[in-house]
mmCIF file of C-alpha atoms and ligand atoms in Angstrom:
data_model
loop_
_atom_site.group_PDB
_atom_site.id
_atom_site.type_symbol
_atom_site.label_atom_id
_atom_site.label_comp_id
_atom_site.label_asym_id
_atom_site.label_seq_id
_atom_site.Cartn_x
_atom_site.Cartn_y
_atom_site.Cartn_z
ATOM 1 C CA MET A 22 0.000 0.000 0.000
ATOM 2 C CA ALA A 23 1.176 3.549 -0.680
ATOM 3 C CA ALA A 24 -0.187 4.454 2.717
ATOM 4 C CA THR A 25 2.467 2.070 4.065
ATOM 5 C CA LYS A 26 5.088 3.499 1.736
ATOM 6 C CA SER A 27 4.290 7.042 2.790
ATOM 7 C CA ARG A 28 4.355 6.012 6.442
ATOM 8 C CA GLY A 29 7.829 4.625 5.660
ATOM 9 C CA ARG A 30 8.773 7.943 4.070
ATOM 10 C CA MET A 31 7.545 9.865 7.134
ATOM 11 C CA ALA A 32 9.176 7.398 9.530
ATOM 12 C CA LYS A 33 12.522 7.854 7.813
ATOM 13 C CA ASN A 34 12.080 11.600 8.206
ATOM 14 C CA ARG A 35 11.010 11.228 11.802
ATOM 15 C CA GLY A 36 14.014 9.020 12.520
ATOM 16 C CA THR A 37 16.343 11.778 11.378
ATOM 17 C CA LYS A 38 14.083 14.450 12.909
ATOM 18 C CA LEU A 39 13.388 16.018 9.527
ATOM 19 C CA GLU A 40 10.062 17.419 8.461
ATOM 20 C CA PRO A 41 8.809 16.337 5.011
ATOM 21 C CA VAL A 42 9.590 18.935 2.348
ATOM 22 C CA SER A 43 6.862 19.856 -0.150
ATOM 23 C CA VAL A 44 7.080 22.017 -3.256
ATOM 24 C CA VAL A 45 3.780 23.532 -4.397
ATOM 25 C CA THR A 46 3.700 25.075 -7.861
ATOM 26 C CA GLY A 47 0.913 27.645 -8.101
ATOM 27 C CA GLY A 48 1.285 28.014 -4.323
ATOM 28 C CA ALA A 49 -0.095 31.574 -4.315
ATOM 29 C CA GLY A 50 -3.257 30.582 -6.168
ATOM 30 C CA PHE A 51 -6.704 29.830 -4.788
ATOM 31 C CA LEU A 52 -6.223 26.086 -4.289
ATOM 32 C CA GLY A 53 -2.417 26.118 -4.079
ATOM 33 C CA SER A 54 -2.491 28.483 -1.097
ATOM 34 C CA HIS A 55 -5.088 26.376 0.746
ATOM 35 C CA LEU A 56 -2.878 23.347 0.104
ATOM 36 C CA VAL A 57 0.142 25.223 1.493
ATOM 37 C CA ASP A 58 -1.805 25.968 4.706
ATOM 38 C CA ARG A 59 -2.767 22.311 5.065
ATOM 39 C CA LEU A 60 0.805 21.105 4.501
ATOM 40 C CA LEU A 61 2.195 23.524 7.084
ATOM 41 C CA ALA A 62 -0.458 22.294 9.530
ATOM 42 C CA GLU A 63 0.695 18.723 8.793
ATOM 43 C CA GLY A 64 4.267 19.701 9.734
ATOM 44 C CA HIS A 65 5.748 19.982 6.236
ATOM 45 C CA ARG A 66 8.353 22.508 5.185
ATOM 46 C CA VAL A 67 6.856 24.170 2.123
ATOM 47 C CA VAL A 68 8.332 25.930 -0.889
ATOM 48 C CA ALA A 69 5.651 27.698 -2.952
ATOM 49 C CA ILE A 70 6.464 28.675 -6.531
ATOM 50 C CA ASP A 71 4.207 31.037 -8.460
ATOM 51 C CA ASN A 72 4.637 33.601 -11.234
ATOM 52 C CA LEU A 73 1.661 35.576 -9.836
ATOM 53 C CA VAL A 74 -0.095 35.760 -13.202
ATOM 54 C CA THR A 75 -3.364 34.600 -11.656
ATOM 55 C CA GLY A 76 -2.075 33.905 -8.121
ATOM 56 C CA SER A 77 -1.682 36.628 -5.530
ATOM 57 C CA VAL A 78 0.662 37.328 -2.608
ATOM 58 C CA GLU A 79 -2.456 38.248 -0.635
ATOM 59 C CA ASN A 80 -3.230 34.522 -0.477
ATOM 60 C CA ILE A 81 0.032 33.805 1.340
ATOM 61 C CA ASP A 82 0.852 37.027 3.161
ATOM 62 C CA HIS A 83 -0.410 35.542 6.437
ATOM 63 C CA LEU A 84 2.624 33.216 6.176
ATOM 64 C CA ALA A 85 5.209 36.016 6.203
ATOM 65 C CA GLY A 86 7.841 35.126 8.813
ATOM 66 C CA CYS A 87 6.722 31.486 9.019
ATOM 67 C CA ARG A 88 9.910 29.452 9.566
ATOM 68 C CA ASN A 89 8.738 26.503 7.464
ATOM 69 C CA PHE A 90 7.545 28.496 4.476
ATOM 70 C CA ARG A 91 9.408 29.939 1.522
ATOM 71 C CA PHE A 92 8.047 31.685 -1.566
ATOM 72 C CA ILE A 93 9.784 31.839 -4.931
ATOM 73 C CA GLN A 94 8.351 34.023 -7.672
ATOM 74 C CA GLN A 95 9.086 32.072 -10.827
ATOM 75 C CA ASP A 96 7.400 30.800 -13.945
ATOM 76 C CA VAL A 97 7.391 26.998 -13.665
ATOM 77 C CA THR A 98 7.902 26.611 -17.406
ATOM 78 C CA GLU A 99 11.494 27.619 -16.690
ATOM 79 C CA PHE A 100 14.123 25.359 -15.153
ATOM 80 C CA LEU A 101 13.376 24.716 -11.489
ATOM 81 C CA PHE A 102 16.400 24.590 -9.253
ATOM 82 C CA LEU A 103 16.130 23.965 -5.530
ATOM 83 C CA HIS A 104 18.825 23.096 -3.008
ATOM 84 C CA GLY A 105 18.301 20.183 -0.671
ATOM 85 C CA ARG A 106 15.784 17.451 -0.138
ATOM 86 C CA VAL A 107 12.265 17.429 -1.610
ATOM 87 C CA ASP A 108 9.782 14.689 -0.684
ATOM 88 C CA TYR A 109 6.623 15.814 -2.473
ATOM 89 C CA VAL A 110 5.966 17.952 -5.562
ATOM 90 C CA TRP A 111 2.371 19.199 -5.918
ATOM 91 C CA HIS A 112 1.871 20.696 -9.403
ATOM 92 C CA PHE A 113 -0.964 23.207 -9.157
ATOM 93 C CA ALA A 114 0.279 26.028 -11.399
ATOM 94 C CA SER A 115 -2.158 26.975 -14.179
ATOM 95 C CA PRO A 116 -4.788 29.531 -15.018
ATOM 96 C CA ALA A 117 -8.014 27.698 -14.101
ATOM 97 C CA SER A 118 -10.871 30.068 -14.801
ATOM 98 C CA PRO A 119 -12.337 30.037 -18.330
ATOM 99 C CA ILE A 120 -11.853 33.792 -18.772
ATOM 100 C CA ASP A 121 -8.212 33.494 -17.665
ATOM 101 C CA TYR A 122 -7.329 30.646 -19.962
ATOM 102 C CA LEU A 123 -9.246 32.217 -22.843
ATOM 103 C CA GLU A 124 -7.124 35.328 -22.371
ATOM 104 C CA LEU A 125 -3.891 33.357 -21.830
ATOM 105 C CA PRO A 126 -4.233 30.309 -24.104
ATOM 106 C CA ILE A 127 -0.527 29.946 -24.905
ATOM 107 C CA GLN A 128 0.618 30.384 -21.290
ATOM 108 C CA THR A 129 -2.033 27.850 -20.285
ATOM 109 C CA LEU A 130 -0.726 25.317 -22.802
ATOM 110 C CA LYS A 131 2.853 26.041 -21.758
ATOM 111 C CA VAL A 132 2.271 25.569 -18.037
ATOM 112 C CA GLY A 133 0.374 22.315 -18.656
ATOM 113 C CA SER A 134 3.088 20.965 -20.958
ATOM 114 C CA LEU A 135 6.476 22.609 -20.272
ATOM 115 C CA GLY A 136 5.556 23.416 -16.660
ATOM 116 C CA THR A 137 4.485 19.827 -15.966
ATOM 117 C CA HIS A 138 7.704 18.634 -17.604
ATOM 118 C CA LYS A 139 9.800 20.864 -15.319
ATOM 119 C CA ALA A 140 7.843 19.885 -12.202
ATOM 120 C CA LEU A 141 8.168 16.180 -13.061
ATOM 121 C CA GLY A 142 11.872 16.698 -13.774
ATOM 122 C CA LEU A 143 12.331 18.285 -10.337
ATOM 123 C CA ALA A 144 10.478 15.405 -8.655
ATOM 124 C CA LYS A 145 12.530 12.827 -10.554
ATOM 125 C CA HIS A 146 15.817 14.524 -9.690
ATOM 126 C CA LYS A 147 14.882 14.696 -5.997
ATOM 127 C CA GLY A 148 13.290 11.225 -5.806
ATOM 128 C CA ALA A 149 10.082 12.939 -4.715
ATOM 129 C CA ARG A 150 6.510 11.792 -5.137
ATOM 130 C CA PHE A 151 4.579 13.909 -7.682
ATOM 131 C CA LEU A 152 0.926 14.921 -7.783
ATOM 132 C CA LEU A 153 -0.713 16.551 -10.800
ATOM 133 C CA ALA A 154 -3.701 18.836 -10.254
ATOM 134 C CA SER A 155 -5.779 17.764 -13.240
ATOM 135 C CA THR A 156 -9.372 18.646 -13.908
ATOM 136 C CA SER A 157 -12.881 17.497 -14.750
ATOM 137 C CA GLU A 158 -12.305 19.447 -17.992
ATOM 138 C CA VAL A 159 -10.456 16.375 -19.314
ATOM 139 C CA TYR A 160 -13.994 14.964 -19.744
ATOM 140 C CA GLY A 161 -14.933 17.981 -21.934
ATOM 141 C CA ASP A 162 -18.688 18.196 -22.577
ATOM 142 C CA PRO A 163 -19.286 14.733 -21.144
ATOM 143 C CA LEU A 164 -21.530 12.146 -22.757
ATOM 144 C CA VAL A 165 -21.247 9.886 -19.701
ATOM 145 C CA HIS A 166 -22.948 11.092 -16.549
ATOM 146 C CA PRO A 167 -21.851 11.163 -13.762
ATOM 147 C CA GLN A 168 -18.224 11.074 -14.868
ATOM 148 C CA THR A 169 -16.161 8.065 -13.835
ATOM 149 C CA GLU A 170 -12.384 8.003 -14.167
ATOM 150 C CA GLU A 171 -12.687 5.357 -16.914
ATOM 151 C CA TYR A 172 -14.470 7.823 -19.239
ATOM 152 C CA TRP A 173 -12.105 9.208 -21.917
ATOM 153 C CA GLY A 174 -14.006 12.423 -22.475
ATOM 154 C CA ASN A 175 -15.509 14.518 -25.230
ATOM 155 C CA VAL A 176 -13.124 17.416 -25.825
ATOM 156 C CA ASN A 177 -13.022 19.847 -28.740
ATOM 157 C CA PRO A 178 -9.270 20.305 -29.236
ATOM 158 C CA VAL A 179 -9.644 23.348 -31.498
ATOM 159 C CA GLY A 180 -12.359 25.153 -29.527
ATOM 160 C CA PRO A 181 -11.600 28.000 -27.106
ATOM 161 C CA ARG A 182 -11.478 25.696 -24.053
ATOM 162 C CA GLY A 183 -9.115 23.294 -25.854
ATOM 163 C CA CYS A 184 -6.052 25.158 -24.532
ATOM 164 C CA TYR A 185 -6.929 24.182 -20.967
ATOM 165 C CA ASP A 186 -8.489 20.777 -21.578
ATOM 166 C CA GLU A 187 -5.719 19.549 -23.860
ATOM 167 C CA SER A 188 -2.918 20.954 -21.702
ATOM 168 C CA LYS A 189 -4.266 18.977 -18.751
ATOM 169 C CA ARG A 190 -4.782 15.872 -20.882
ATOM 170 C CA PHE A 191 -1.170 16.182 -22.079
ATOM 171 C CA ALA A 192 -0.074 16.710 -18.465
ATOM 172 C CA GLU A 193 -1.838 13.485 -17.446
ATOM 173 C CA ALA A 194 -0.181 11.581 -20.320
ATOM 174 C CA LEU A 195 3.240 12.985 -19.395
ATOM 175 C CA THR A 196 2.744 12.106 -15.727
ATOM 176 C CA MET A 197 1.788 8.519 -16.607
ATOM 177 C CA SER A 198 4.821 8.290 -18.921
ATOM 178 C CA TYR A 199 7.178 9.375 -16.116
ATOM 179 C CA GLN A 200 5.499 6.806 -13.873
ATOM 180 C CA ARG A 201 5.968 4.017 -16.437
ATOM 181 C CA GLU A 202 9.341 4.940 -17.929
ATOM 182 C CA HIS A 203 11.112 6.323 -14.854
ATOM 183 C CA ARG A 204 9.184 4.266 -12.288
ATOM 184 C CA MET A 205 8.303 7.431 -10.440
ATOM 185 C CA GLU A 206 5.590 7.572 -7.801
ATOM 186 C CA THR A 207 2.924 9.819 -9.305
ATOM 187 C CA ARG A 208 -0.658 10.744 -8.435
ATOM 188 C CA ILE A 209 -3.322 12.462 -10.565
ATOM 189 C CA VAL A 210 -6.325 14.236 -9.090
ATOM 190 C CA ARG A 211 -9.187 15.339 -11.349
ATOM 191 C CA ILE A 212 -10.586 18.388 -9.619
ATOM 192 C CA PHE A 213 -14.247 19.286 -10.139
ATOM 193 C CA ASN A 214 -15.711 22.770 -9.565
ATOM 194 C CA THR A 215 -14.416 24.096 -6.258
ATOM 195 C CA TYR A 216 -15.216 27.272 -4.356
ATOM 196 C CA GLY A 217 -14.301 29.131 -1.202
ATOM 197 C CA PRO A 218 -12.342 32.064 0.192
ATOM 198 C CA ARG A 219 -9.425 33.379 -1.923
ATOM 199 C CA MET A 220 -11.213 33.037 -5.250
ATOM 200 C CA ARG A 221 -10.658 36.290 -7.090
ATOM 201 C CA MET A 222 -13.762 38.443 -7.145
ATOM 202 C CA ARG A 223 -13.374 39.071 -10.859
ATOM 203 C CA ASP A 224 -12.011 35.726 -12.006
ATOM 204 C CA GLY A 225 -15.188 35.179 -14.038
ATOM 205 C CA ARG A 226 -16.091 31.836 -12.509
ATOM 206 C CA VAL A 227 -19.646 31.364 -11.496
ATOM 207 C CA VAL A 228 -19.206 31.512 -7.703
ATOM 208 C CA PRO A 229 -17.392 34.882 -7.504
ATOM 209 C CA ALA A 230 -19.602 36.234 -10.305
ATOM 210 C CA PHE A 231 -22.932 35.297 -8.680
ATOM 211 C CA VAL A 232 -21.859 36.174 -5.115
ATOM 212 C CA SER A 233 -20.443 39.589 -6.019
ATOM 213 C CA GLN A 234 -23.463 40.414 -8.191
ATOM 214 C CA ALA A 235 -25.892 39.326 -5.454
ATOM 215 C CA LEU A 236 -24.006 41.286 -2.765
ATOM 216 C CA ALA A 237 -24.106 44.407 -4.943
ATOM 217 C CA GLY A 238 -27.832 43.914 -5.675
ATOM 218 C CA LYS A 239 -26.989 43.722 -9.380
ATOM 219 C CA PRO A 240 -28.555 41.293 -11.871
ATOM 220 C CA VAL A 241 -27.141 37.780 -11.597
ATOM 221 C CA THR A 242 -25.836 36.755 -15.029
ATOM 222 C CA VAL A 243 -26.918 33.229 -15.928
ATOM 223 C CA PHE A 244 -25.314 31.988 -19.138
ATOM 224 C CA GLY A 245 -27.530 30.178 -21.641
ATOM 225 C CA ASP A 246 -30.885 29.066 -20.255
ATOM 226 C CA GLY A 247 -29.192 28.045 -16.985
ATOM 227 C CA SER A 248 -30.119 24.376 -17.359
ATOM 228 C CA GLN A 249 -26.447 23.316 -17.496
ATOM 229 C CA THR A 250 -25.293 21.645 -14.291
ATOM 230 C CA ARG A 251 -22.227 21.780 -12.058
ATOM 231 C CA SER A 252 -21.394 20.193 -8.715
ATOM 232 C CA PHE A 253 -19.555 22.408 -6.223
ATOM 233 C CA CYS A 254 -17.035 21.258 -3.643
ATOM 234 C CA TYR A 255 -15.886 23.425 -0.745
ATOM 235 C CA CYS A 256 -12.112 24.056 -0.807
ATOM 236 C CA SER A 257 -11.237 22.392 2.540
ATOM 237 C CA ASP A 258 -12.979 19.166 1.459
ATOM 238 C CA LEU A 259 -11.096 19.197 -1.809
ATOM 239 C CA ILE A 260 -7.720 19.751 -0.163
ATOM 240 C CA ASP A 261 -8.410 16.917 2.261
ATOM 241 C CA GLY A 262 -9.138 14.532 -0.634
ATOM 242 C CA ILE A 263 -5.990 15.629 -2.457
ATOM 243 C CA TYR A 264 -3.822 15.235 0.636
ATOM 244 C CA ARG A 265 -5.165 11.702 1.134
ATOM 245 C CA LEU A 266 -4.492 10.894 -2.509
ATOM 246 C CA MET A 267 -0.858 11.998 -2.314
ATOM 247 C CA MET A 268 -0.342 9.868 0.788
ATOM 248 C CA SER A 269 -2.096 6.858 -0.803
ATOM 249 C CA ASP A 270 -0.830 4.184 -3.140
ATOM 250 C CA GLU A 271 -3.081 5.040 -6.081
ATOM 251 C CA PRO A 272 -1.178 5.525 -9.354
ATOM 252 C CA LEU A 273 -4.267 6.208 -11.533
ATOM 253 C CA PRO A 274 -6.457 9.346 -11.732
ATOM 254 C CA VAL A 275 -8.990 9.931 -8.964
ATOM 255 C CA ASN A 276 -11.965 12.324 -9.145
ATOM 256 C CA ILE A 277 -12.293 14.673 -6.183
ATOM 257 C CA GLY A 278 -15.438 16.782 -6.036
ATOM 258 C CA ASN A 279 -18.835 17.057 -4.444
ATOM 259 C CA PRO A 280 -21.524 15.072 -6.292
ATOM 260 C CA GLN A 281 -24.353 17.425 -5.268
ATOM 261 C CA GLU A 282 -25.459 18.665 -8.718
ATOM 262 C CA LEU A 283 -27.363 21.878 -9.438
ATOM 263 C CA THR A 284 -28.487 23.711 -12.553
ATOM 264 C CA MET A 285 -27.074 27.226 -12.848
ATOM 265 C CA VAL A 286 -30.564 28.653 -12.303
ATOM 266 C CA GLU A 287 -30.868 26.657 -9.056
ATOM 267 C CA PHE A 288 -27.397 27.763 -8.047
ATOM 268 C CA ALA A 289 -28.137 31.438 -8.754
ATOM 269 C CA ARG A 290 -31.300 31.185 -6.618
ATOM 270 C CA ALA A 291 -29.344 29.501 -3.787
ATOM 271 C CA ILE A 292 -26.821 32.369 -3.795
ATOM 272 C CA ILE A 293 -29.511 35.056 -3.930
ATOM 273 C CA ALA A 294 -31.204 33.398 -0.927
ATOM 274 C CA ALA A 295 -27.944 32.945 1.011
ATOM 275 C CA THR A 296 -26.969 36.613 0.512
ATOM 276 C CA ARG A 297 -30.571 37.775 1.202
ATOM 277 C CA SER A 298 -30.270 39.775 -2.011
ATOM 278 C CA LYS A 299 -33.020 41.291 -4.111
ATOM 279 C CA SER A 300 -31.094 40.595 -7.331
ATOM 280 C CA LYS A 301 -32.972 39.190 -10.319
ATOM 281 C CA LEU A 302 -31.652 36.725 -12.886
ATOM 282 C CA VAL A 303 -30.593 37.932 -16.348
ATOM 283 C CA PHE A 304 -29.743 35.546 -19.149
ATOM 284 C CA ARG A 305 -26.589 35.987 -21.273
ATOM 285 C CA PRO A 306 -25.248 33.932 -24.200
ATOM 286 C CA LEU A 307 -23.761 30.564 -23.335
ATOM 287 C CA PRO A 308 -19.971 30.473 -23.967
ATOM 288 C CA GLN A 309 -18.865 28.086 -26.726
ATOM 289 C CA ASP A 310 -18.386 24.441 -25.647
ATOM 290 C CA ASP A 311 -19.686 25.138 -22.122
ATOM 291 C CA PRO A 312 -20.272 21.616 -20.720
ATOM 292 C CA LYS A 313 -23.984 20.832 -20.356
ATOM 293 C CA GLN A 314 -23.598 18.632 -17.306
ATOM 294 C CA ARG A 315 -20.939 17.774 -14.764
ATOM 295 C CA ARG A 316 -20.997 15.594 -11.677
ATOM 296 C CA PRO A 317 -18.186 13.463 -10.326
ATOM 297 C CA ASP A 318 -18.578 9.789 -9.626
ATOM 298 C CA ILE A 319 -16.521 9.621 -6.421
ATOM 299 C CA SER A 320 -16.728 5.861 -5.805
ATOM 300 C CA ARG A 321 -12.965 5.474 -6.245
ATOM 301 C CA ALA A 322 -12.147 8.279 -3.788
ATOM 302 C CA LYS A 323 -14.556 6.780 -1.269
ATOM 303 C CA ARG A 324 -13.125 3.296 -1.653
ATOM 304 C CA LEU A 325 -9.412 4.051 -2.004
ATOM 305 C CA LEU A 326 -9.047 7.175 0.130
ATOM 306 C CA LYS A 327 -11.972 6.774 2.538
ATOM 307 C CA TRP A 328 -12.862 10.306 1.489
ATOM 308 C CA SER A 329 -16.128 12.050 0.855
ATOM 309 C CA PRO A 330 -17.071 15.720 1.173
ATOM 310 C CA ALA A 331 -18.205 16.926 4.592
ATOM 311 C CA VAL A 332 -19.079 20.623 4.116
ATOM 312 C CA SER A 333 -22.672 21.288 3.029
ATOM 313 C CA LEU A 334 -23.424 23.786 0.261
ATOM 314 C CA GLU A 335 -25.135 25.968 2.848
ATOM 315 C CA ASP A 336 -22.065 26.136 5.134
ATOM 316 C CA GLY A 337 -19.615 26.480 2.275
ATOM 317 C CA LEU A 338 -21.598 29.294 0.697
ATOM 318 C CA SER A 339 -21.950 31.141 3.967
ATOM 319 C CA ARG A 340 -18.143 31.040 4.549
ATOM 320 C CA THR A 341 -17.521 32.138 0.958
ATOM 321 C CA ILE A 342 -20.068 34.940 1.100
ATOM 322 C CA GLU A 343 -18.457 36.152 4.353
ATOM 323 C CA TYR A 344 -15.105 36.306 2.563
ATOM 324 C CA PHE A 345 -16.472 38.264 -0.392
ATOM 325 C CA ARG A 346 -18.348 40.607 1.955
ATOM 326 C CA SER A 347 -15.064 41.405 3.727
ATOM 327 C CA LYS A 348 -13.379 42.057 0.359
ATOM 328 C CA VAL A 349 -16.164 44.423 -0.686
ATOM 329 C CA PHE A 350 -15.849 46.173 2.683
ATOM 330 C CA GLN A 351 -12.038 46.469 2.355
ATOM 331 C CA ALA A 352 -12.425 47.899 -1.149
ATOM 332 C CA SER A 353 -14.904 50.486 0.095
ATOM 333 C CA VAL A 354 -12.745 51.894 2.964
HETATM 334 N N1 UDP B 28 -21.783 30.854 -15.575
HETATM 335 C C1 UDP B 28 -22.911 31.655 -15.513
HETATM 336 N N2 UDP B 28 -22.763 32.970 -15.214
HETATM 337 C C2 UDP B 28 -21.551 33.542 -14.928
HETATM 338 C C3 UDP B 28 -20.412 32.720 -14.962
HETATM 339 C C4 UDP B 28 -20.556 31.384 -15.298
HETATM 340 O O1 UDP B 28 -24.028 31.180 -15.745
HETATM 341 O O2 UDP B 28 -21.522 34.771 -14.670
HETATM 342 C C5 UDP B 28 -21.956 29.435 -15.887
HETATM 343 C C6 UDP B 28 -21.009 28.901 -16.996
HETATM 344 O O3 UDP B 28 -21.581 29.110 -18.280
HETATM 345 C C7 UDP B 28 -20.951 27.437 -16.628
HETATM 346 C C8 UDP B 28 -21.090 27.438 -15.106
HETATM 347 O O4 UDP B 28 -21.619 28.699 -14.749
HETATM 348 O O5 UDP B 28 -22.043 26.735 -17.186
HETATM 349 C C9 UDP B 28 -19.738 27.264 -14.387
HETATM 350 O O6 UDP B 28 -18.843 28.176 -14.965
HETATM 351 P P1 UDP B 28 -17.379 28.426 -14.401
HETATM 352 O O7 UDP B 28 -16.769 29.477 -15.251
HETATM 353 O O8 UDP B 28 -17.434 28.676 -12.936
HETATM 354 O O9 UDP B 28 -16.598 27.056 -14.562
HETATM 355 P P2 UDP B 28 -16.648 25.819 -15.591
HETATM 356 O O10 UDP B 28 -17.312 24.753 -14.834
HETATM 357 O O11 UDP B 28 -17.427 26.186 -16.829
HETATM 358 O O12 UDP B 28 -15.230 25.578 -15.865
#
C-alpha cells in the first residue's frame, strides 16, 4: 500500500528528525495556497512557486515570517532549481478560470506541458513523489454522466477551451509516462468545480460572479438558459481529498469533487437566498463548448481514500459569502 510506503517515508524523516519537504507550484493561487496551509499544519516545510499571473501574494501574506515556508516568484515553465531534499511535488500552477485561460491560451498550454515537464523533472531529480492537479475538464462536454475516471471524455481540441483541456490531458499523459518509464511515484487528481475564500472576485467563474453580483444587488448573469449543471465542492474538502491521494498508493487518476449537482438557475437562486439579495436573474449567451452537465462519480475516492465531502453547500456558501463581503468592505474603505 502507498499508505504504508508514505508512512515509511515519514518514519525515515522522523528518525532523522526532519520534516517532510513539499514544493507547491501555483502556491499563491486559490487552491495552491489552501494546500500550502494544510501542509504547514501537517508539519511539512513548504516551498511555494508562483509567477503571480493569476495567483496573488495576498493569499500567502499571512505566512510572512513562518519558519517553514518559503516563496519563490518564478514561472514553472522555466528550469526549477532547488537546493536540498524534496519529498513531495504538488503541481498546481495553471490559469483555471475560463476567462483566464481564454485570455492566456498559450501560457495555459505552456504551463500544462512545459511546466508539468519541469515539475516532473524536479520530482525525478529529488526522488520525490509527484501529484498533478488535473481537472474534470479532461472529460470535456461529457456524454457519460456522472463522470467516472474510466471515461475518456468529449473534448473539442480546437475550440476555445481546448487550450486548458488539452494541456491537462497532455499533463496526465506525461505524468503517466514518467510513472511508467522512470518508475516514479505519481498521483493524478481530477478536480471538479471548487469554491471558497481566496477566489478572485473578478475571475469570471460562477461563484465569484454570482456572489459579487448578489451582494451588490446587481442582476445575476446566468449563461444560456441556466439548465447546465455543475457540482460544487468546498475548498477544505477538496484539499483533504488531495492530501489523502498523495499519501495513498493510487497511481491512476482519482476524481475529487462534491456530487451534489445543481443547474445554474438553481445555483443562482441559492446564492440570492444565502446573501438575502433582491437581485434578479438575467440571461446571457452561453460560452462556446460550455459543458452541459458535470458531476463526479466519487466511488474510487470513497473506496481508495476513505474520502467524501463533509461541508454542506449551505455552510460552504456562507463562509464564501463572508469572505467576499469582507473584500467588498475592504475595497470600500
Ligand atoms: N456561468 C454563468 N454565469 C456567470 C459565470 C458562469 O451562468 O456569470 C456558468 C457557466 O456558463 C458554466 C457554469 O456557470 O455553465 C460554471 O462556470 P465556471 O466558469 O465557474 O466554470 P466551468 O465549470 O465552466 O469551468
